[in-house]
mmCIF file of C-alpha atoms in Angstrom:
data_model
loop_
_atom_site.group_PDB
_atom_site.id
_atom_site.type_symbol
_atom_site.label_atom_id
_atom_site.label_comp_id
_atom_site.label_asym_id
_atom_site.label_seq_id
_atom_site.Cartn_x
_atom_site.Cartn_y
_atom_site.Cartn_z
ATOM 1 C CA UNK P 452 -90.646 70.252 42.669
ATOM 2 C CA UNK P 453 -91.412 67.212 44.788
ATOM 3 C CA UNK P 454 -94.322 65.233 45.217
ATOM 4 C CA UNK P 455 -95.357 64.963 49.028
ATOM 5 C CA UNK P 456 -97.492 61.842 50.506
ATOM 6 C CA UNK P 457 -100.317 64.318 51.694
ATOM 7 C CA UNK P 458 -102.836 63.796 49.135
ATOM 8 C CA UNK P 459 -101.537 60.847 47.188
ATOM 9 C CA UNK P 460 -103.911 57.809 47.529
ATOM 10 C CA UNK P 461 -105.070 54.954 46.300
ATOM 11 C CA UNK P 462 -106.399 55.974 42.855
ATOM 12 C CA UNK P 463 -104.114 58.586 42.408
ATOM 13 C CA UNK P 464 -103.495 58.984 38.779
ATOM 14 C CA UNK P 465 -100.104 60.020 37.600
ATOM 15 C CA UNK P 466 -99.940 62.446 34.301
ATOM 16 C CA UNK P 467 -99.762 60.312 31.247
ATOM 17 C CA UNK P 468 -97.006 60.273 29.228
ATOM 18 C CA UNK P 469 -95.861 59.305 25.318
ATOM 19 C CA UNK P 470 -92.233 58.415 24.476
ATOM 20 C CA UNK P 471 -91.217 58.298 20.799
ATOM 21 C CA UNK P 472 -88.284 55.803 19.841
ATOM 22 C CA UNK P 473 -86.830 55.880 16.682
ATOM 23 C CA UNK P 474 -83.550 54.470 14.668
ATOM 24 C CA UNK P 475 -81.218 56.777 16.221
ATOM 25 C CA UNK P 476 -82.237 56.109 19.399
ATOM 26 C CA UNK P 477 -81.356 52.533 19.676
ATOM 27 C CA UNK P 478 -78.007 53.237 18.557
ATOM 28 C CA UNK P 479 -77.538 55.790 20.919
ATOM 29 C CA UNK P 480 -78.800 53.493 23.843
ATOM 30 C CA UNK P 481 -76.891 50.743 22.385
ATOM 31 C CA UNK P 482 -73.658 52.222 23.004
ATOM 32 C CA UNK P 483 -74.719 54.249 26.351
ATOM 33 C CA UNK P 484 -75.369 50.782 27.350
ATOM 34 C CA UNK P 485 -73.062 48.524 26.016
ATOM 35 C CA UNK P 486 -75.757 46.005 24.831
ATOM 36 C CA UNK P 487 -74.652 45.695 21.047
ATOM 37 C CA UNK P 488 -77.548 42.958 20.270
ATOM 38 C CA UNK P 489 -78.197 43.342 16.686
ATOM 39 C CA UNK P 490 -81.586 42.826 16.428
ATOM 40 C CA UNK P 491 -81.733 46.464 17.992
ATOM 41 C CA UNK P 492 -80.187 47.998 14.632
ATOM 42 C CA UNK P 493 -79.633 45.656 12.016
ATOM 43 C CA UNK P 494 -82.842 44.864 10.038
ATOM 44 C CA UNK P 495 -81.537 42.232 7.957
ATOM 45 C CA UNK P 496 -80.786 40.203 11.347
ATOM 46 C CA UNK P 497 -83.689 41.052 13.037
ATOM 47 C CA UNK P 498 -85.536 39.479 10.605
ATOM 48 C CA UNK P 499 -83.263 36.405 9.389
ATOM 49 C CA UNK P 500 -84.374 35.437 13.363
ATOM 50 C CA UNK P 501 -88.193 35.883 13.018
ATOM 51 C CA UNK P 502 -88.876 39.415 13.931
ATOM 52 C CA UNK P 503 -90.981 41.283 11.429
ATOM 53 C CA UNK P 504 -88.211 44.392 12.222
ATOM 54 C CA UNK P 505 -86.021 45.977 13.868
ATOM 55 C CA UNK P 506 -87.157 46.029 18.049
ATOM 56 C CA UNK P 507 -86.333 48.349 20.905
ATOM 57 C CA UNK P 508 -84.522 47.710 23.888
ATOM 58 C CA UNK P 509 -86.637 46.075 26.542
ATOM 59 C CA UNK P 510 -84.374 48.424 28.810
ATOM 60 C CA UNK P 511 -84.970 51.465 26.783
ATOM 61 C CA UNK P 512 -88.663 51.300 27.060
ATOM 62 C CA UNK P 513 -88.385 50.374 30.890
ATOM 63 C CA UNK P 514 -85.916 52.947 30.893
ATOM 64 C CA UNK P 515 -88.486 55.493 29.195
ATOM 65 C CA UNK P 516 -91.258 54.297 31.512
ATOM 66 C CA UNK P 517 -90.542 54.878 34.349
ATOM 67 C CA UNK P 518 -90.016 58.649 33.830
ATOM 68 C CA UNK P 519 -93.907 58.796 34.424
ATOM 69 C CA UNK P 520 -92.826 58.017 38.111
ATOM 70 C CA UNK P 521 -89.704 60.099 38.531
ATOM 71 C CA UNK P 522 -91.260 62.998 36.710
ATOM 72 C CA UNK P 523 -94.190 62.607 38.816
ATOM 73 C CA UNK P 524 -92.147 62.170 42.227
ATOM 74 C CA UNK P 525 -89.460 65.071 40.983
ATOM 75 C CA UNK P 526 -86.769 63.230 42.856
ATOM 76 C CA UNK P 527 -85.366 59.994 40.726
ATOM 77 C CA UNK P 528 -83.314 58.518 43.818
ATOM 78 C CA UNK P 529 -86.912 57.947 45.205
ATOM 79 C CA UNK P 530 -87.805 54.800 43.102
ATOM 80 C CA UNK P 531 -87.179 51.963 45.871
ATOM 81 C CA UNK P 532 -88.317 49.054 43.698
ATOM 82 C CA UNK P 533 -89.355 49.053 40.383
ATOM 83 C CA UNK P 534 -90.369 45.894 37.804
ATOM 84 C CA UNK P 535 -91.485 44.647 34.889
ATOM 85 C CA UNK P 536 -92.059 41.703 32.338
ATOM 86 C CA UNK P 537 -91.474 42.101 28.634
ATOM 87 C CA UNK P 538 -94.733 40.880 26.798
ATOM 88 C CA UNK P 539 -94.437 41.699 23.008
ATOM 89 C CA UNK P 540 -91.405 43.288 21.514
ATOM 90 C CA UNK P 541 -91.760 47.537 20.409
ATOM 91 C CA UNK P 542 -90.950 47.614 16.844
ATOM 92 C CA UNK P 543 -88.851 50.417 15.337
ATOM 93 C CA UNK P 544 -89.634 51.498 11.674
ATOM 94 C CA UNK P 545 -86.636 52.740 9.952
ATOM 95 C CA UNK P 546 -89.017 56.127 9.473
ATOM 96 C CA UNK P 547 -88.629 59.459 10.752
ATOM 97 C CA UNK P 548 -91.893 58.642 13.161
ATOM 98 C CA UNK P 549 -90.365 55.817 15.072
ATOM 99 C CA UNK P 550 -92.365 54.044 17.587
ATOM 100 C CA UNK P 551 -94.130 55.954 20.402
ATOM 101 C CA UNK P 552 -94.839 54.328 24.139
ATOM 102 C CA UNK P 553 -97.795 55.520 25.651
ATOM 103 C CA UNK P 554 -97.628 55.821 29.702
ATOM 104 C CA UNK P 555 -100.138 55.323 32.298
ATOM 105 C CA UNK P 556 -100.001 54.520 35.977
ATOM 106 C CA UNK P 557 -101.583 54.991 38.928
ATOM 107 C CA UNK P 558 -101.193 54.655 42.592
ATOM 108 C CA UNK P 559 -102.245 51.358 44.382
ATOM 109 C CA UNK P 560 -101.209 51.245 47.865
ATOM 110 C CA UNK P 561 -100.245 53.756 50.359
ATOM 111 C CA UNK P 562 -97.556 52.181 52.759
ATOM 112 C CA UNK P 563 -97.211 53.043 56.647
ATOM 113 C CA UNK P 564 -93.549 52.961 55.909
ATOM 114 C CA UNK P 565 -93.851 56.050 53.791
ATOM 115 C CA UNK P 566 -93.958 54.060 50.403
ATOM 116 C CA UNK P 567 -96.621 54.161 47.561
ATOM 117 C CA UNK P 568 -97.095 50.968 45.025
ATOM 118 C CA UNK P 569 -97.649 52.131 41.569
ATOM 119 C CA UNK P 570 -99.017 50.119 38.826
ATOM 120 C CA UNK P 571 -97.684 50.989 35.210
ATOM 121 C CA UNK P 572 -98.852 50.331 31.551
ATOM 122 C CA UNK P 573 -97.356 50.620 28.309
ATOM 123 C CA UNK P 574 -98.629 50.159 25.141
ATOM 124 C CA UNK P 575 -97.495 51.020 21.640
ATOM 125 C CA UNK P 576 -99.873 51.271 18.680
ATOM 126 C CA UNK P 577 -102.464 50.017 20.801
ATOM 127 C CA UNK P 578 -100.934 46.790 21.697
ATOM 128 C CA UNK P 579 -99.998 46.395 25.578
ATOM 129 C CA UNK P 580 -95.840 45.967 25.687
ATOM 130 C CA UNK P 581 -94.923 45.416 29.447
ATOM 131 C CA UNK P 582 -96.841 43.531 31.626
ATOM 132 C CA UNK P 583 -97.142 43.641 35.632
ATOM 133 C CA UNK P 584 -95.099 47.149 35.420
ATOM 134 C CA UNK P 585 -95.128 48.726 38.684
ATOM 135 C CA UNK P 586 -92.908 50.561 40.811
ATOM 136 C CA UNK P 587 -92.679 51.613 44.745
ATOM 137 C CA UNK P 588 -91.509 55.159 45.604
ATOM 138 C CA UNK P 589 -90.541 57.064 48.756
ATOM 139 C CA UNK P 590 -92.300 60.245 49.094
ATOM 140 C CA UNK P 591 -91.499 62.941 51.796
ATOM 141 C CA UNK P 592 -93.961 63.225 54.825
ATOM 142 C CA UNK O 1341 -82.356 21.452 25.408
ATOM 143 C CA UNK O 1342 -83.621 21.681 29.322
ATOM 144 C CA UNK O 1343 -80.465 22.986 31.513
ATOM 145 C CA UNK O 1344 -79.743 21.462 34.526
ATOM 146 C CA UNK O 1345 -81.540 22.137 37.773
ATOM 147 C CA UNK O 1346 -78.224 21.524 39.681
ATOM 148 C CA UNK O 1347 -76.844 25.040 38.773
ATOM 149 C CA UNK O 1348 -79.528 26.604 40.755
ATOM 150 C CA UNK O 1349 -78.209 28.184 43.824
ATOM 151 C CA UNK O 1350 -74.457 28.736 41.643
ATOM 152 C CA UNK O 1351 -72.882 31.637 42.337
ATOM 153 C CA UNK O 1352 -70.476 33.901 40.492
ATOM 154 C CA UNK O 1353 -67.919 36.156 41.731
ATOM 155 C CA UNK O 1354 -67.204 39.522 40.481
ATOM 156 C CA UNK O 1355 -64.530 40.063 38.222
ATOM 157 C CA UNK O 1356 -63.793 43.612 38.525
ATOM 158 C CA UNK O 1357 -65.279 46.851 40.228
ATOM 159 C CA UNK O 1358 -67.519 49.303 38.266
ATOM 160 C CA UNK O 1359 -66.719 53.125 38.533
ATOM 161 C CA UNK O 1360 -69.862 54.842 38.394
ATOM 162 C CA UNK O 1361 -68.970 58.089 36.402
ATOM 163 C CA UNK O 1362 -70.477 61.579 35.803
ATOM 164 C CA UNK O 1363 -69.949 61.592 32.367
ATOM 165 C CA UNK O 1364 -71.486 57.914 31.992
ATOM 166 C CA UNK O 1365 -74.428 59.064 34.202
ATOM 167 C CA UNK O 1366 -74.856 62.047 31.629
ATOM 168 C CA UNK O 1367 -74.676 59.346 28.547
ATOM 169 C CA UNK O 1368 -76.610 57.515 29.748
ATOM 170 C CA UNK O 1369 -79.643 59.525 30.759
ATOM 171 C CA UNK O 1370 -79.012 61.230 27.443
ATOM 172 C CA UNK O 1371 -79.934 58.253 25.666
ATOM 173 C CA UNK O 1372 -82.714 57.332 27.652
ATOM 174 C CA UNK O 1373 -83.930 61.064 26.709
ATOM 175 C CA UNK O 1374 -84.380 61.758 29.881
ATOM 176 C CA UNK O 1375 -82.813 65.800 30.688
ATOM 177 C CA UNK O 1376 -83.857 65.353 34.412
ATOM 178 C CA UNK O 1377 -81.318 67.545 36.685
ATOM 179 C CA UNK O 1378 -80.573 65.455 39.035
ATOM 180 C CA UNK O 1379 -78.925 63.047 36.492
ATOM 181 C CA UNK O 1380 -76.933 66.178 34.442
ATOM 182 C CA UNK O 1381 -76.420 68.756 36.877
ATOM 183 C CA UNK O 1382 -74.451 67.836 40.362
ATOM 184 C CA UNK O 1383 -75.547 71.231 41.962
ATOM 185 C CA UNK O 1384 -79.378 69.598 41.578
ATOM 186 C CA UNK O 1385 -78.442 66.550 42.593
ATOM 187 C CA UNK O 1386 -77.197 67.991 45.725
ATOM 188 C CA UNK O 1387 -79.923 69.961 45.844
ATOM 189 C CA UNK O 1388 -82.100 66.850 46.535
ATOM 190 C CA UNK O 1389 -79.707 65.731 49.224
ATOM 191 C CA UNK O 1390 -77.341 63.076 47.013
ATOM 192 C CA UNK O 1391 -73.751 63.454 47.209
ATOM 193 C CA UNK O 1392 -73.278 63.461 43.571
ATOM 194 C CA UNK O 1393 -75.300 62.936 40.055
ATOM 195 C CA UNK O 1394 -78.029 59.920 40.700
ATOM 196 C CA UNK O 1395 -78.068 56.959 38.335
ATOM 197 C CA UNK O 1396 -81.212 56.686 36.574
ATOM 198 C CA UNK O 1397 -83.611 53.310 38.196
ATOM 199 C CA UNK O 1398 -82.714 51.034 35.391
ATOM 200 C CA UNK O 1399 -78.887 52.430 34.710
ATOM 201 C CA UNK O 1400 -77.549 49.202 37.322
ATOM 202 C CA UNK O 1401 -78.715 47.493 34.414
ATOM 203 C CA UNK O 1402 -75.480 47.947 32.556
ATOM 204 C CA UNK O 1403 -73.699 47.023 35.274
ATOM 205 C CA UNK O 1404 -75.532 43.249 36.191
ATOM 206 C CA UNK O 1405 -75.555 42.805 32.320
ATOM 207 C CA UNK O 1406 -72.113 42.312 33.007
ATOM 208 C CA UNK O 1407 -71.408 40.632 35.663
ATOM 209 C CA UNK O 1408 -74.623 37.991 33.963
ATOM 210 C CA UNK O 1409 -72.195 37.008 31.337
ATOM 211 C CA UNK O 1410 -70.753 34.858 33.186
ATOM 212 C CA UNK O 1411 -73.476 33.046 33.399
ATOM 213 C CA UNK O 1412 -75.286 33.108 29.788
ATOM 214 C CA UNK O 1413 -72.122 32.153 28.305
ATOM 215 C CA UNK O 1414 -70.496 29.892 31.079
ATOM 216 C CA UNK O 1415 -69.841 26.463 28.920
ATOM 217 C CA UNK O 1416 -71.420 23.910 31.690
ATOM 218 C CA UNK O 1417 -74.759 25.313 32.122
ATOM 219 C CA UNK O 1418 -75.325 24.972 27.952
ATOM 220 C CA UNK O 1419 -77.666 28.320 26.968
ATOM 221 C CA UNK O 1420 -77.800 28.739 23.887
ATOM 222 C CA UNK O 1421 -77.160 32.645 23.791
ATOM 223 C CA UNK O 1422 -78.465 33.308 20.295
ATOM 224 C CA UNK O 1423 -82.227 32.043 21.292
ATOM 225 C CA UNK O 1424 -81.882 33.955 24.738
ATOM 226 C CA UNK O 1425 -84.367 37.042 24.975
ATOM 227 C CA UNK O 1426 -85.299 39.278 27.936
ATOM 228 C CA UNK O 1427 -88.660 38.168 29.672
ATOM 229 C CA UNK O 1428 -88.429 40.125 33.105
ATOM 230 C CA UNK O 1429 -86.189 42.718 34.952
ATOM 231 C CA UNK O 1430 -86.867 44.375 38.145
ATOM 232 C CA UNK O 1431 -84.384 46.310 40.438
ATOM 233 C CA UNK O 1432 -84.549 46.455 44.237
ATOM 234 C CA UNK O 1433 -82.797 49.448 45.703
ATOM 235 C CA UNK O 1434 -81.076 49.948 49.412
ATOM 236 C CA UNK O 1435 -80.605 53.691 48.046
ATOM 237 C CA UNK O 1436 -80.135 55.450 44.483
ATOM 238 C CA UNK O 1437 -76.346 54.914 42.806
ATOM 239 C CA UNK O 1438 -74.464 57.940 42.223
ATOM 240 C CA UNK O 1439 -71.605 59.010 40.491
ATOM 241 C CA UNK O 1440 -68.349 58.097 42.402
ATOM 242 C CA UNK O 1441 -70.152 54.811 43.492
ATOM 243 C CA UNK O 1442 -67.477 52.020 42.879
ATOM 244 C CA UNK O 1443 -69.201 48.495 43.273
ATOM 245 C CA UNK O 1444 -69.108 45.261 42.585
ATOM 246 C CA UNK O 1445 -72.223 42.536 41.123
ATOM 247 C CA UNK O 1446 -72.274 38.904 42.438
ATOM 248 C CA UNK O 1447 -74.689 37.086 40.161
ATOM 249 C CA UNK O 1448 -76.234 34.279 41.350
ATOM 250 C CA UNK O 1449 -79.221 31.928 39.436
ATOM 251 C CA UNK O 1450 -82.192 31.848 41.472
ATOM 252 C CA UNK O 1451 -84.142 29.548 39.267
ATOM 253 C CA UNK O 1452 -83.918 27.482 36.497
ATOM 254 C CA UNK O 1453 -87.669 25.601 35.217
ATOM 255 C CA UNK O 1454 -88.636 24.527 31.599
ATOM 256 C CA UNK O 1455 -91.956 25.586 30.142
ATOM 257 C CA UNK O 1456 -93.542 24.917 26.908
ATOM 258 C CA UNK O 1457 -90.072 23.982 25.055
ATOM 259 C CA UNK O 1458 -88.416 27.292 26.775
ATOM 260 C CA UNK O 1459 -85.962 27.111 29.294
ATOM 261 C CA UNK O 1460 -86.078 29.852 32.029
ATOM 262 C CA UNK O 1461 -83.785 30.813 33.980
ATOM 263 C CA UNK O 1462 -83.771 33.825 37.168
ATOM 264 C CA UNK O 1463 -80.268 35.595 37.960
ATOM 265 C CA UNK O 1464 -79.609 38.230 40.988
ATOM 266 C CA UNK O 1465 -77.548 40.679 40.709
ATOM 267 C CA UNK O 1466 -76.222 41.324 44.059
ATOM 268 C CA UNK O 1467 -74.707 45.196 43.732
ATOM 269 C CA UNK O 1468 -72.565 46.394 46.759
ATOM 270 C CA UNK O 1469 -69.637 49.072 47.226
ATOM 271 C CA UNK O 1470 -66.004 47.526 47.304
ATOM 272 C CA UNK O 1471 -66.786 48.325 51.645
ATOM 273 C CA UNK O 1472 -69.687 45.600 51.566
ATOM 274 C CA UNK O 1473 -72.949 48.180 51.601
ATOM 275 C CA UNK O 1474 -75.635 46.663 49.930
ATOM 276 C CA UNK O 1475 -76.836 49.119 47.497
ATOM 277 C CA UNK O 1476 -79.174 47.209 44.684
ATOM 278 C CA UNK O 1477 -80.315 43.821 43.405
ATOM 279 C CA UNK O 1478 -81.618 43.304 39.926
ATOM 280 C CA UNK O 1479 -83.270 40.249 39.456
ATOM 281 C CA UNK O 1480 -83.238 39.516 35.717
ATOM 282 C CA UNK O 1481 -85.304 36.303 33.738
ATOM 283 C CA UNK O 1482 -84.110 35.337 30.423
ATOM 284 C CA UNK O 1483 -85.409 33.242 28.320
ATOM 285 C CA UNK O 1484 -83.965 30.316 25.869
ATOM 286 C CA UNK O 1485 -86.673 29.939 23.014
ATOM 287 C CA UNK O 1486 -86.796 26.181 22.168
ATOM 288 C CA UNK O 1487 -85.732 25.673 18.538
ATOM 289 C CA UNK O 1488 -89.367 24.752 16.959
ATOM 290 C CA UNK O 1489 -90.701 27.941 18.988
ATOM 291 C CA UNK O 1490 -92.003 30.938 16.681
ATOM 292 C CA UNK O 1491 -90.254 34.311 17.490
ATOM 293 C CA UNK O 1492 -93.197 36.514 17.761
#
């Protein structure tokens, strides 16, 4: 199922999404990734260097983000551009809750070229985690 | 410890090609939890008019992580790599990667500025096929945290 332009404008609100991250999760993005930093899995590090615990990935949650886009387009190759910057760090309790993301976004610009803009947040436990997230995507006439 | 302005504009050239694989494609968008079909299942990917499995947006990362070595740990320009962190990332794409892909990343710093005890510094990732298509850029800031600075 694809999303077509018809009826997608400015306003358009994409469903909302949650992402839970926990332990296992960074370990198994650490070595799908190959980014080993061990401030993503060792506690005792992360804090020895100021962190109050062990953090995610800032690729994992823009990695987890933007599947309120593809999800929402059906077609992943569709994602032309897609940014963001990493404003406070998601920390991972060594629990069997984990962290969760919560998703928003929502269309901003409808292009003649047959691209949308879409503006993204993420937050986790209230607290906003990526700033200026957004995304453009090419949808099928 | 500000780095030198003079390495802005510095280029460096790939060191090897990466494969892109199914089974890596699979990994990966297994641990990004993410069981879309177009990144499992090649009949669905064709389906949607790829020749092969599609690469998840941010999977180039692994890629221009890389290829960026060169440059966090490259002995002239002096960053300290254990006060480095991740401040932005974006990805520009010519079209989605997909498995069979082989390319290569050139890695060039765009910027380099100072701010508030932090130095700053841009890279692009320029992402082609061995055949010279351009196929992605990833733009990527990292950040050195001064030594007084608080890690928040």
């Amino acid at each position: 199922m694809t999303v077509a332009r018809g009826g997608v404008e400015v306003g358009t609100e994409l469903p909302a999404q949650s992402f839970t991250v926990r332990r296992v999760d960074l370990i198994r993005y650490a070595g799908a990734s190959g980014d080993f930093n061990p401030i993503h899995w060792n506690e005792r590090f992360a804090t020895s260097v100021g962190l109050s615990d062990v953090i995610a990935h800032g690729m994992l949650t823009m990695a987890e983000v933007i599947r309120v886009v593809t999800d929402w387009t059906g077609d992943p190759g569709s994602v032309v551009e897609y940014g963001v910057r990493f404003t406070r760090p998601v920390v991972v309790p060594d629990d069997d809750a984990g962290a969760v993301i919560d998703v928003t976004a929502k269309v901003t610009a409808v292009h003649e070229d047959g691209t949308v803009q879409v503006a993204i947040t993420a937050s986790s436990g209230g607290a906003t985690v990526l700033g200026k997230a957004h995304a453009v995507v090419r949808l099928p006439a | 410890m500000a780095l030198n302005p003079e390495f802005v504009g510095r280029s460096y050239a790939p060191t090897g090609s990466y494969v892109v694989g199914r089974e890596k494609l699979r990994e990966f968008a297994t641990a990004i939890g993410d069981g879309s079909p177009a990144y499992h299942d090649v009949a669905a990917a064709r389906a949607l008019g790829y020749a092969d499995l599609v690469a998840p947006p941010t999977f180039a990362v692994v890629m221009s992580m890389q290829a960026s070595r060169a440059v966090i740990h490259d002995p002239e320009l002096g960053l300290d790599y254990s006060r480095v962190v991740h401040g932005e990332q974006r990805f520009a794409y010519a079209r989605p990667i997909v498995a069979g892909d082989e390319l290569v990343v050139t890695t060039t710093i765009e910027s380099i500025r100072s701010a508030a005890g932090n130095d700053m510094i841009t890279t692009r990732g320029d992402i082609a096929t061995l055949e010279g298509e351009h196929v992605a850029t990833a733009y990527s800031l990292i950040v050195s945290r001064g030594a007084d600075e608080a890690t928040s």
